[in-house]
Amino acid sequence: MHWPPIIINLKQHVMGKKVADYCATVASLTVQYEIPVALCAPVADIDKAHDALEKVPHQILLFSQKIDNVSEGDSATGSVSADSIANVADGTLLNHYEARIYGKGSPSEKLNELLATIHHAHEKRLRVIVCVDSAETAVRIAPFLPAACAVSVE
């Protein structure tokens, strides 16, 4: 499958059982129109999305809405590790507006945190879409090989 021209982020608008239904609908459309889609599901429902997609033909790359800079075994209650989604997702969305790690004016340690998170994702063979707040930020992130940078100018 080539890189999807369409990225859908469910945010918190589609949750619970609705995730499975939504995935089934999008799956049928990707097959009907032969257009792949990247679909970002809520972390709490990514298993529902995965299970729904296992049952139908589709051209969907399933993404988690986030992971954190933590590893298996860390004492990090409430965090999401790359390890925890690697078996159900093709990738992860990082640094979106609601959970910004690094952007214009952020200290360099925040850039290092984002880069370490990208590294954790790559170690688990997860594709990464990094949301950025400017072209300048995209240029700083691009050398670390995210699959895409989504620029949302603020």
Coordinates of C-alpha atoms in Angstrom, one line a residue:
M1 CA 0.0 0.0 0.0
H2 CA 1.4 3.4 -0.9
W3 CA 1.3 6.3 1.6
P4 CA -2.3 7.4 2.2
P5 CA -3.4 10.8 0.8
I6 CA -6.1 11.0 3.5
I7 CA -5.4 11.1 7.3
I8 CA -8.4 10.9 9.6
N9 CA -8.1 11.7 13.3
L10 CA -11.1 10.6 15.2
K11 CA -10.1 12.8 18.2
Q12 CA -12.7 12.1 20.9
H13 CA -15.6 12.4 18.4
V14 CA -15.8 8.7 17.6
M15 CA -15.3 6.4 20.7
G16 CA -16.3 3.0 22.1
K17 CA -18.4 0.8 19.8
K18 CA -18.7 3.6 17.3
V19 CA -15.0 3.2 16.5
A20 CA -15.6 -0.3 15.1
D21 CA -18.6 0.8 13.0
Y22 CA -16.7 3.9 11.7
C23 CA -13.7 1.7 10.8
A24 CA -15.9 -0.7 8.9
T25 CA -17.4 2.2 6.9
V26 CA -14.0 3.7 6.1
A27 CA -12.7 0.3 5.2
S28 CA -15.4 -0.3 2.6
L29 CA -14.8 3.1 1.1
T30 CA -11.0 2.5 0.8
V31 CA -11.7 -0.7 -1.1
Q32 CA -14.5 0.8 -3.3
Y33 CA -12.4 3.9 -4.3
E34 CA -9.0 2.2 -4.1
I35 CA -7.7 5.1 -1.9
P36 CA -5.6 4.3 1.2
V37 CA -6.3 6.1 4.5
A38 CA -4.4 6.6 7.7
L39 CA -6.9 6.5 10.6
C40 CA -5.9 7.8 14.0
A41 CA -8.0 6.1 16.7
P42 CA -8.2 7.0 20.4
V43 CA -5.7 5.0 22.4
A44 CA -8.4 3.5 24.6
D45 CA -10.2 2.2 21.5
I46 CA -7.4 1.2 19.2
D47 CA -8.0 -2.5 19.9
K48 CA -11.6 -2.1 18.8
A49 CA -10.4 -0.4 15.6
H50 CA -7.8 -3.2 15.0
D51 CA -10.3 -6.0 15.6
A52 CA -12.9 -4.4 13.3
L53 CA -10.3 -4.0 10.5
E54 CA -9.1 -7.6 10.9
K55 CA -12.6 -8.7 9.8
V56 CA -12.9 -6.8 6.5
P57 CA -10.7 -6.0 3.4
H58 CA -9.3 -2.5 3.7
Q59 CA -6.6 -0.1 2.7
I60 CA -6.2 1.5 6.2
L61 CA -3.0 2.2 8.1
L62 CA -4.1 2.3 11.8
F63 CA -2.5 4.9 14.0
S64 CA -2.6 5.5 17.7
Q65 CA -3.3 9.1 18.6
K66 CA -0.2 9.2 20.7
I67 CA 2.6 7.5 22.5
D68 CA 4.8 8.8 25.3
N69 CA 8.6 8.7 25.8
V70 CA 8.4 5.6 28.0
S71 CA 9.6 2.0 27.6
E72 CA 8.3 -1.3 28.9
G73 CA 9.1 -1.6 32.6
D74 CA 9.1 2.1 33.3
S75 CA 7.0 3.4 36.3
A76 CA 4.8 5.7 34.2
T77 CA 1.2 5.3 35.2
G78 CA -1.1 6.7 32.5
S79 CA 1.5 6.8 29.8
V80 CA 1.3 5.0 26.5
S81 CA 4.4 3.1 25.4
A82 CA 5.3 2.2 21.8
D83 CA 5.4 -1.4 23.1
S84 CA 1.7 -1.3 24.1
I85 CA 0.4 -0.4 20.7
A86 CA 3.0 -2.1 18.4
N87 CA 0.9 -5.2 18.0
V88 CA -2.3 -3.4 17.0
A89 CA -1.2 -0.2 15.2
D90 CA 0.8 0.6 12.1
G91 CA 1.9 3.9 13.5
T92 CA 1.3 6.8 15.8
L93 CA 0.4 10.5 15.7
L94 CA 2.7 12.6 17.8
N95 CA 2.9 16.2 19.0
H96 CA -0.7 17.2 18.1
Y97 CA -2.0 20.6 19.3
E98 CA -3.8 19.1 22.3
A99 CA -0.7 17.2 23.5
R100 CA 2.2 19.3 22.1
I101 CA 5.6 18.1 23.1
Y102 CA 7.7 20.5 21.1
G103 CA 7.0 23.7 19.1
K104 CA 8.2 27.2 18.5
G105 CA 9.8 28.6 21.6
S106 CA 10.1 25.3 23.4
P107 CA 13.3 24.5 25.2
S108 CA 15.7 22.1 23.5
E109 CA 15.0 19.3 26.1
K110 CA 11.4 19.2 24.7
L111 CA 12.9 18.6 21.2
N112 CA 15.0 15.8 22.6
E113 CA 11.9 14.3 24.2
L114 CA 10.1 14.3 20.9
L115 CA 13.0 12.8 19.1
A116 CA 13.3 10.1 21.7
T117 CA 9.6 9.3 21.3
I118 CA 10.1 9.1 17.5
H119 CA 13.0 6.8 18.1
H120 CA 10.9 4.5 20.4
A121 CA 8.3 4.3 17.7
H122 CA 10.8 3.5 15.0
E123 CA 12.3 0.7 17.2
K124 CA 8.9 -0.9 17.2
R125 CA 8.5 -0.4 13.4
L126 CA 5.7 2.1 13.9
R127 CA 5.3 4.9 11.3
V128 CA 5.1 8.4 12.7
I129 CA 3.1 11.4 11.7
V130 CA 4.4 14.5 13.6
C131 CA 2.2 17.5 14.0
V132 CA 4.1 20.7 14.0
D133 CA 3.2 24.4 14.6
S134 CA 5.4 25.9 11.8
A135 CA 7.5 25.2 8.8
E136 CA 10.5 25.9 11.0
T137 CA 9.6 23.2 13.4
A138 CA 8.9 20.8 10.5
V139 CA 12.4 21.4 9.1
R140 CA 13.9 20.6 12.6
I141 CA 11.9 17.3 12.8
A142 CA 12.1 16.1 9.2
P143 CA 15.7 14.7 9.4
F144 CA 14.5 12.2 12.0
L145 CA 12.3 10.5 9.3
P146 CA 8.7 10.8 10.3
A147 CA 6.4 9.4 7.6
A148 CA 4.9 12.9 7.5
C149 CA 4.8 16.3 9.2
A150 CA 1.4 17.9 9.4
V151 CA 1.8 21.7 9.7
S152 CA -0.9 23.6 11.6
V153 CA 0.0 27.2 11.6
E154 CA -1.0 28.9 14.8

